[in-house]
PDB file of C-alpha atoms in Angstrom:
ATOM      1  CA  MET A  17      23.328  12.153  -8.977  1.00 54.00           C
ATOM      2  CA  ALA A  18      23.578   8.351  -9.598  1.00 57.00           C
ATOM      3  CA  LYS A  19      21.234   6.064  -7.657  1.00 70.00           C
ATOM      4  CA  SER A  20      21.284   6.841  -3.942  1.00 78.00           C
ATOM      5  CA  ASP A  21      21.663   4.398  -1.140  1.00 92.00           C
ATOM      6  CA  ALA A  22      18.554   2.661  -0.197  1.00 94.00           C
ATOM      7  CA  PHE A  23      16.290   4.371   2.500  1.00 96.00           C
ATOM      8  CA  TYR A  24      12.771   3.569   3.877  1.00 97.00           C
ATOM      9  CA  ILE A  25       9.598   5.406   4.031  1.00 97.00           C
ATOM     10  CA  ARG A  26       7.070   4.263   6.532  1.00 98.00           C
ATOM     11  CA  SER A  27       3.362   5.106   6.692  1.00 98.00           C
ATOM     12  CA  GLN A  28       0.140   3.843   8.443  1.00 97.00           C
ATOM     13  CA  VAL A  29      -3.555   4.328   7.887  1.00 97.00           C
ATOM     14  CA  THR A  30      -6.187   3.423  10.477  1.00 95.00           C
ATOM     15  CA  ALA A  31      -9.469   2.221   9.138  1.00 94.00           C
ATOM     16  CA  GLY A  32     -12.797   0.712  10.390  1.00 85.00           C
ATOM     17  CA  SER A  33     -16.509   0.894  10.449  1.00 73.00           C
ATOM     18  CA  GLY A  34     -16.588  -0.385   6.774  1.00 78.00           C
ATOM     19  CA  ASN A  35     -15.528   3.025   5.383  1.00 89.00           C
ATOM     20  CA  TYR A  36     -12.744   3.819   3.125  1.00 96.00           C
ATOM     21  CA  ALA A  37      -9.733   5.578   4.987  1.00 97.00           C
ATOM     22  CA  GLN A  38      -6.578   7.178   3.437  1.00 98.00           C
ATOM     23  CA  ALA A  39      -3.196   8.628   4.408  1.00 98.00           C
ATOM     24  CA  GLU A  40      -1.216  10.922   2.307  1.00 98.00           C
ATOM     25  CA  ILE A  41       2.592  10.157   2.065  1.00 98.00           C
ATOM     26  CA  ASP A  42       4.500  13.330   1.313  1.00 97.00           C
ATOM     27  CA  LEU A  43       7.243  12.834  -1.212  1.00 96.00           C
ATOM     28  CA  GLY A  44       7.999  16.593  -1.770  1.00 92.00           C
ATOM     29  CA  SER A  45      11.405  16.269  -0.160  1.00 93.00           C
ATOM     30  CA  PHE A  46      12.503  13.354  -2.544  1.00 93.00           C
ATOM     31  CA  VAL A  47      10.867  13.969  -5.936  1.00 91.00           C
ATOM     32  CA  ASN A  48      11.933  16.972  -7.883  1.00 87.00           C
ATOM     33  CA  LEU A  49      10.626  17.598 -11.359  1.00 80.00           C
ATOM     34  CA  GLY A  50      12.688  20.471 -12.607  1.00 77.00           C
ATOM     35  CA  VAL A  51      13.186  22.114 -16.055  1.00 73.00           C
ATOM     36  CA  LYS A  52      16.954  21.268 -16.195  1.00 77.00           C
ATOM     37  CA  SER A  53      17.140  18.284 -13.980  1.00 82.00           C
ATOM     38  CA  SER A  54      14.823  16.049 -12.193  1.00 86.00           C
ATOM     39  CA  THR A  55      14.940  13.448  -9.263  1.00 92.00           C
ATOM     40  CA  LEU A  56      12.735  10.552  -9.251  1.00 92.00           C
ATOM     41  CA  LEU A  57      11.878   8.012  -6.459  1.00 94.00           C
ATOM     42  CA  ARG A  58      12.202   4.204  -7.265  1.00 94.00           C
ATOM     43  CA  ILE A  59      10.285   1.882  -4.945  1.00 95.00           C
ATOM     44  CA  HIS A  60      12.065  -1.520  -4.744  1.00 95.00           C
ATOM     45  CA  SER A  61       9.894  -3.344  -2.208  1.00 94.00           C
ATOM     46  CA  VAL A  62       6.733  -2.832  -0.384  1.00 94.00           C
ATOM     47  CA  GLN A  63       6.232  -4.647   3.060  1.00 92.00           C
ATOM     48  CA  VAL A  64       2.742  -4.686   4.565  1.00 92.00           C
ATOM     49  CA  ALA A  65       1.218  -5.531   7.916  1.00 89.00           C
ATOM     50  CA  ILE A  66      -2.407  -5.375   8.744  1.00 89.00           C
ATOM     51  CA  THR A  67      -3.072  -5.471  12.509  1.00 87.00           C
ATOM     52  CA  ASP A  68      -5.571  -4.680  15.149  1.00 86.00           C
ATOM     53  CA  SER A  69      -5.284  -0.827  15.810  1.00 88.00           C
ATOM     54  CA  THR A  70      -4.883  -1.568  19.669  1.00 87.00           C
ATOM     55  CA  ASN A  71      -2.161  -4.293  19.481  1.00 83.00           C
ATOM     56  CA  ALA A  72       0.507  -4.807  16.845  1.00 80.00           C
ATOM     57  CA  GLU A  73       0.607  -8.565  17.459  1.00 76.00           C
ATOM     58  CA  THR A  74      -3.175  -9.236  16.887  1.00 76.00           C
ATOM     59  CA  PRO A  75      -4.840  -9.597  13.456  1.00 76.00           C
ATOM     60  CA  PRO A  76      -8.291  -8.195  12.948  1.00 78.00           C
ATOM     61  CA  ALA A  77     -11.125 -10.495  13.575  1.00 73.00           C
ATOM     62  CA  HIS A  78     -14.839 -10.815  12.939  1.00 73.00           C
ATOM     63  CA  THR A  79     -17.663 -13.137  13.662  1.00 71.00           C
ATOM     64  CA  SER A  80     -17.969 -14.021   9.973  1.00 75.00           C
ATOM     65  CA  ALA A  81     -15.885 -13.862   6.827  1.00 78.00           C
ATOM     66  CA  PHE A  82     -14.313 -10.449   5.916  1.00 83.00           C
ATOM     67  CA  GLY A  83     -12.015  -8.859   3.579  1.00 85.00           C
ATOM     68  CA  ILE A  84      -9.600  -6.002   4.143  1.00 90.00           C
ATOM     69  CA  GLY A  85      -8.259  -4.285   0.925  1.00 92.00           C
ATOM     70  CA  TRP A  86      -5.463  -1.816   0.789  1.00 94.00           C
ATOM     71  CA  GLN A  87      -3.912   0.232  -2.009  1.00 95.00           C
ATOM     72  CA  LEU A  88      -0.872   2.495  -2.546  1.00 96.00           C
ATOM     73  CA  THR A  89      -1.749   4.953  -5.396  1.00 96.00           C
ATOM     74  CA  THR A  90      -0.233   8.148  -6.958  1.00 94.00           C
ATOM     75  CA  GLU A  91      -3.658   9.800  -6.910  1.00 96.00           C
ATOM     76  CA  ASN A  92      -6.205  10.764  -4.118  1.00 97.00           C
ATOM     77  CA  GLN A  93      -8.856   8.176  -4.089  1.00 98.00           C
ATOM     78  CA  THR A  94     -12.379   7.813  -2.313  1.00 96.00           C
ATOM     79  CA  ASP A  95     -12.568   4.063  -2.583  1.00 96.00           C
ATOM     80  CA  LEU A  96     -10.497   0.971  -3.458  1.00 96.00           C
ATOM     81  CA  VAL A  97      -9.819   0.833  -7.236  1.00 96.00           C
ATOM     82  CA  TYR A  98      -8.925  -2.006  -9.523  1.00 93.00           C
ATOM     83  CA  MET A  99      -5.308  -2.764 -10.437  1.00 89.00           C
ATOM     84  CA  ASN A 100      -5.930  -1.649 -13.981  1.00 90.00           C
ATOM     85  CA  ASP A 101      -6.107   1.931 -12.752  1.00 93.00           C
ATOM     86  CA  LYS A 102      -2.824   3.620 -13.737  1.00 91.00           C
ATOM     87  CA  SER A 103      -2.450   5.286 -10.186  1.00 93.00           C
ATOM     88  CA  VAL A 104      -2.108   1.879  -8.523  1.00 93.00           C
ATOM     89  CA  VAL A 105       1.450   1.261  -7.391  1.00 93.00           C
ATOM     90  CA  ALA A 106       0.555  -1.817  -5.118  1.00 92.00           C
ATOM     91  CA  SER A 107      -2.434  -3.351  -3.586  1.00 92.00           C
ATOM     92  CA  GLY A 108      -3.505  -6.305  -1.504  1.00 90.00           C
ATOM     93  CA  LEU A 109      -6.343  -8.036   0.083  1.00 88.00           C
ATOM     94  CA  MET A 110      -6.476  -9.990   3.475  1.00 86.00           C
ATOM     95  CA  ALA A 111      -9.330 -12.428   3.669  1.00 81.00           C
ATOM     96  CA  GLY A 112     -10.346 -13.611   7.144  1.00 79.00           C
ATOM     97  CA  PHE A 113     -12.558 -16.722   7.597  1.00 73.00           C
ATOM     98  CA  SER A 114     -14.224 -17.218  10.858  1.00 66.00           C
ATOM     99  CA  GLY A 115     -16.044 -20.383  12.288  1.00 59.00           C
ATOM    100  CA  GLU A 116     -17.824 -21.443  15.447  1.00 54.00           C
ATOM    101  CA  VAL A 117     -15.590 -22.988  17.991  1.00 52.00           C
ATOM    102  CA  ALA A 118     -16.719 -25.583  20.591  1.00 52.00           C
ATOM    103  CA  SER A 119     -17.697 -22.935  23.163  1.00 54.00           C
ATOM    104  CA  GLY A 120     -20.260 -21.532  20.667  1.00 52.00           C
ATOM    105  CA  SER A 121     -18.307 -18.356  20.191  1.00 54.00           C
ATOM    106  CA  PHE A 122     -16.780 -17.249  16.932  1.00 51.00           C
ATOM    107  CA  SER A 123     -12.986 -16.657  16.321  1.00 53.00           C
ATOM    108  CA  THR A 124     -10.844 -16.036  13.313  1.00 49.00           C
ATOM    109  CA  GLN A 125      -9.635 -19.461  12.057  1.00 59.00           C
ATOM    110  CA  THR A 126      -7.636 -18.368   8.891  1.00 65.00           C
ATOM    111  CA  ALA A 127      -6.404 -15.121   7.470  1.00 67.00           C
ATOM    112  CA  THR A 128      -4.836 -15.188   3.989  1.00 67.00           C
ATOM    113  CA  ASP A 129      -3.673 -12.813   1.310  1.00 66.00           C
ATOM    114  CA  GLN A 130      -3.872 -15.394  -1.465  1.00 57.00           C
ATOM    115  CA  TYR A 131      -6.791 -13.634  -3.272  1.00 56.00           C
ATOM    116  CA  ASN A 132      -4.646 -10.526  -4.130  1.00 63.00           C
ATOM    117  CA  LEU A 133      -0.927 -11.216  -3.398  1.00 58.00           C
ATOM    118  CA  ASN A 134       0.537  -8.335  -1.424  1.00 66.00           C
ATOM    119  CA  PRO A 135       3.764  -7.427  -3.214  1.00 66.00           C
ATOM    120  CA  SER A 136       7.117  -7.814  -1.713  1.00 72.00           C
ATOM    121  CA  ASP A 137       9.480  -6.505  -4.247  1.00 82.00           C
ATOM    122  CA  PHE A 138       9.668  -5.249  -7.890  1.00 86.00           C
ATOM    123  CA  MET A 139      12.429  -6.652 -10.075  1.00 87.00           C
ATOM    124  CA  LYS A 140      13.673  -3.272 -11.449  1.00 88.00           C
ATOM    125  CA  GLY A 141      11.767  -0.943  -8.982  1.00 90.00           C
ATOM    126  CA  TYR A 142       8.723   1.126  -9.529  1.00 91.00           C
ATOM    127  CA  LEU A 143       9.406   4.661 -10.754  1.00 91.00           C
ATOM    128  CA  ILE A 144       7.472   7.491  -9.031  1.00 93.00           C
ATOM    129  CA  GLY A 145       7.363  11.047 -10.292  1.00 90.00           C
ATOM    130  CA  VAL A 146       4.536  12.670  -8.032  1.00 92.00           C
ATOM    131  CA  ASP A 147       4.704  14.664  -4.872  1.00 93.00           C
ATOM    132  CA  SER A 148       2.527  12.330  -2.824  1.00 97.00           C
ATOM    133  CA  LEU A 149       1.516   8.779  -2.540  1.00 97.00           C
ATOM    134  CA  PHE A 150      -1.837   7.675  -0.972  1.00 98.00           C
ATOM    135  CA  LEU A 151      -2.207   4.720   1.357  1.00 98.00           C
ATOM    136  CA  GLY A 152      -5.885   3.580   1.531  1.00 97.00           C
ATOM    137  CA  SER A 153      -7.861   0.842   2.986  1.00 96.00           C
ATOM    138  CA  GLU A 154     -11.374  -0.491   3.442  1.00 94.00           C
ATOM    139  CA  CYS A 155     -13.016  -3.497   5.061  1.00 91.00           C
ATOM    140  CA  ASN A 156     -16.195  -5.036   3.716  1.00 87.00           C
ATOM    141  CA  VAL A 157     -17.727  -5.207   7.201  1.00 83.00           C
ATOM    142  CA  THR A 158     -17.433  -3.364  10.590  1.00 79.00           C
ATOM    143  CA  LEU A 159     -15.082  -5.693  12.406  1.00 82.00           C
ATOM    144  CA  SER A 160     -15.938  -7.056  15.762  1.00 79.00           C
ATOM    145  CA  THR A 161     -12.419  -6.088  17.081  1.00 80.00           C
ATOM    146  CA  GLY A 162     -12.955  -2.563  15.932  1.00 84.00           C
ATOM    147  CA  ASP A 163     -10.476  -0.387  13.818  1.00 89.00           C
ATOM    148  CA  TYR A 164      -7.455  -1.892  12.198  1.00 91.00           C
ATOM    149  CA  ASN A 165      -4.126  -0.584  10.883  1.00 92.00           C
ATOM    150  CA  VAL A 166      -2.454  -1.075   7.577  1.00 94.00           C
ATOM    151  CA  ASP A 167       1.311  -0.290   7.818  1.00 94.00           C
ATOM    152  CA  VAL A 168       3.765  -0.160   4.907  1.00 95.00           C
ATOM    153  CA  ILE A 169       7.471   0.147   4.611  1.00 95.00           C
ATOM    154  CA  LEU A 170       8.785   1.171   1.253  1.00 96.00           C
ATOM    155  CA  GLU A 171      12.370   0.411   0.281  1.00 96.00           C
ATOM    156  CA  CYS A 172      13.414   3.320  -2.073  1.00 96.00           C
ATOM    157  CA  THR A 173      16.283   4.895  -3.930  1.00 96.00           C
ATOM    158  CA  LEU A 174      16.538   8.349  -5.658  1.00 95.00           C
ATOM    159  CA  GLU A 175      17.788   8.823  -9.110  1.00 92.00           C
ATOM    160  CA  ASN A 176      18.243  11.418 -11.813  1.00 90.00           C
ATOM    161  CA  ALA A 177      15.597  11.373 -14.523  1.00 84.00           C
ATOM    162  CA  THR A 178      16.948  10.310 -17.991  1.00 81.00           C
ATOM    163  CA  GLN A 179      15.104  10.115 -21.267  1.00 75.00           C
ATOM    164  CA  ALA A 180      14.730   6.340 -20.627  1.00 77.00           C
ATOM    165  CA  SER A 181      13.358   6.732 -17.162  1.00 76.00           C
ATOM    166  CA  ALA A 182      10.927   9.443 -18.287  1.00 74.00           C
ATOM    167  CA  THR A 183       9.657   7.242 -20.983  1.00 75.00           C
ATOM    168  CA  ALA A 184       9.270   4.326 -18.628  1.00 74.00           C
ATOM    169  CA  LEU A 185       7.420   6.577 -16.129  1.00 74.00           C
ATOM    170  CA  ALA A 186       5.181   7.912 -18.843  1.00 70.00           C
ATOM    171  CA  LEU A 187       4.368   4.404 -20.042  1.00 71.00           C
ATOM    172  CA  SER A 188       3.611   2.985 -16.546  1.00 71.00           C
ATOM    173  CA  GLN A 189       1.601   5.638 -14.612  1.00 63.00           C
ATOM    174  CA  GLN A 190       0.739   9.260 -14.128  1.00 54.00           C
TER     175      GLN A 190
END
């Protein structure tokens, strides 16, 4: 098999209460590591949305500054890890800054991902050779708006493993 046409894998994790939450993305029907031939998954882009869990149009909010981190990894995690961990495929951080408005109440004034740029695409793709990915997230505070969702869409192709791709896989991860 040469490279396949692009297809999309979607996943969501719901988090809140300042605790780490994680969802497993099963890749068993895509990745096949056999003795004679192997099929690998290549991720070309990662699109991310962080929203309130009750309304896809609403960003999470809090009465003070907050940070929501997320990660896509090749290994099960119990907390957010640094990007130098070889299991990290992609990660991001949304920071929210709140302030007092004229009425004396608080509202989110700014939300940004400039502190840990959320990836949009990989120039040559990110090669995956495991049966599962793990989408995890954590917020540093319990948000006043409650739980939030982190949704991802992964643009992927499948390809046969070659000696070059096996070497690239071994050097980059797992």
